[in-house]
Coordinates of C-alpha atoms in Angstrom, one line a residue:
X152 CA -6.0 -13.4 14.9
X153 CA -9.5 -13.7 13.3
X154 CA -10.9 -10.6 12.2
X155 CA -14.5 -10.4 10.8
X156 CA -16.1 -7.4 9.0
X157 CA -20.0 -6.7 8.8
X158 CA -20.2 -5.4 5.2
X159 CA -23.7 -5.1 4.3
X160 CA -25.2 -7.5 1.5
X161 CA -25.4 -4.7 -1.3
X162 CA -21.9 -3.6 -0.9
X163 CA -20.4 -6.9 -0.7
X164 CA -22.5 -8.2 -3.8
X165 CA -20.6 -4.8 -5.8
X166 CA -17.1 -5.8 -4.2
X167 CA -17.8 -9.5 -5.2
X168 CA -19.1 -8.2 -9.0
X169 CA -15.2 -6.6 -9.1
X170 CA -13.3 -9.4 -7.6
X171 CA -13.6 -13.0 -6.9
X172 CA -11.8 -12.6 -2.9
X173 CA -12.9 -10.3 -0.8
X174 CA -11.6 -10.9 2.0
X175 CA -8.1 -10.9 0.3
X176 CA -9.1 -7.8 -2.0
X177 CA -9.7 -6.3 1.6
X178 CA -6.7 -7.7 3.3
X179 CA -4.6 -6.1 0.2
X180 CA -6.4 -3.1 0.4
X181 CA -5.6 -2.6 4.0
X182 CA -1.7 -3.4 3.2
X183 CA -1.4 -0.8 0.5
X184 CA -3.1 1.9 2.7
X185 CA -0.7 0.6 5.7
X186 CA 2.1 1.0 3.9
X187 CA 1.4 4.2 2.6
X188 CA 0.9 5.6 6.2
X189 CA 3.7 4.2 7.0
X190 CA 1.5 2.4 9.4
X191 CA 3.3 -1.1 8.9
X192 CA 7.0 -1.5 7.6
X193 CA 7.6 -3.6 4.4
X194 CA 8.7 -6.3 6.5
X195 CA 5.3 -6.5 8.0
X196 CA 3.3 -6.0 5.0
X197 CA 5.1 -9.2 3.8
X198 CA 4.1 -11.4 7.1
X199 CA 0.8 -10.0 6.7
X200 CA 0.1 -11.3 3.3
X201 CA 1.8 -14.5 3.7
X202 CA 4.9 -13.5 1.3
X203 CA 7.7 -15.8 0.4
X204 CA 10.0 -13.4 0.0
X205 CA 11.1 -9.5 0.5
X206 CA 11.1 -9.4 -3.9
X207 CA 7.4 -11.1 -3.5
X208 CA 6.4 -7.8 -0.9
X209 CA 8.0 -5.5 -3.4
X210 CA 6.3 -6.4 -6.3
X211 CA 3.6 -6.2 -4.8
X212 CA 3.6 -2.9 -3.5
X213 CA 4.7 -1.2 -6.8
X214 CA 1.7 -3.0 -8.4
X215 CA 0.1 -1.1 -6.2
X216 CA 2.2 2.0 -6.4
X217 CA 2.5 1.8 -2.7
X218 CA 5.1 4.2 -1.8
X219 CA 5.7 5.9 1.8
X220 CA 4.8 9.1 2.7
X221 CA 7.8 11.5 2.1
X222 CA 8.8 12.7 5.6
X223 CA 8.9 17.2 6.1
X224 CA 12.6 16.6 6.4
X225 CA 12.9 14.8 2.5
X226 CA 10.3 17.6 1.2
X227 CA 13.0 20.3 2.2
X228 CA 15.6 18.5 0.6
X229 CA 14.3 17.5 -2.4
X230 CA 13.0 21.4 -2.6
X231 CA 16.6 22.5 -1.8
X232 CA 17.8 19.9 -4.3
X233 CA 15.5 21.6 -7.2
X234 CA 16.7 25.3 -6.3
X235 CA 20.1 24.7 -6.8
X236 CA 19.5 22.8 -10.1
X237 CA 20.7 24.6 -13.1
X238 CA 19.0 24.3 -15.9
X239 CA 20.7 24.2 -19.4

C-alpha cells in the first residue's frame, strides 16, 4: 500500500533541513511510536521497515529506545518486587 501525506511546504522544508528522507524519517517515526503503543509487534515493525533480520529490528528499536508500554499487571509486580527488597 501507497500512503501519501500533505505536509505543508514550511514544515517539510524544517523536516528536510534535519534529515535528508522524509519519508523514511516519517516511516521510522511511525515504527517507534507503534511500537511503543504496542500498536505493532516487533515482528511487524521489522516487515514494515524492510529488515533483514529480527537483530536488524532490535537494533533498531533500542537506537530509538523503543520499549513497550509496561502492562498494570508488570507495574504491580515490579512495585511488589521493590517492597520486599531489603536494603543493606
Amino acid at each position: 500500500m501507497t500512503l501519501t501525506l500533505n505536509i505543508p511546504d514550511p514544515v517539510l522544508r524544517r523536516l528536510q533541513s534535519l534529515c535528508t528522507d522524509v519519508p523514511r524519517a516519517v516511516l521510522e517515526g511511525f515504527a517507534v511510536e507503534s511500537y511503543r503503543t504496542g500498536t505493532l509487534s516487533r515482528a511487524e515493525i521489522g516487515d514494515l521497515l524492510g529488515h533483514t533480520s529480527s537483530w536488524d529490528t532490535q537494533a533498531f528499536l533500542a537506537e530509538h529506545h523503543a520499549w513497550p508500554a509496561p502492562t498494570l499487571e508488570e507495574v504491580i509486580s515490579d512495585i511488589a518486587s521493590l517492597h520486599n527488597t531489603r536494603l543493606p
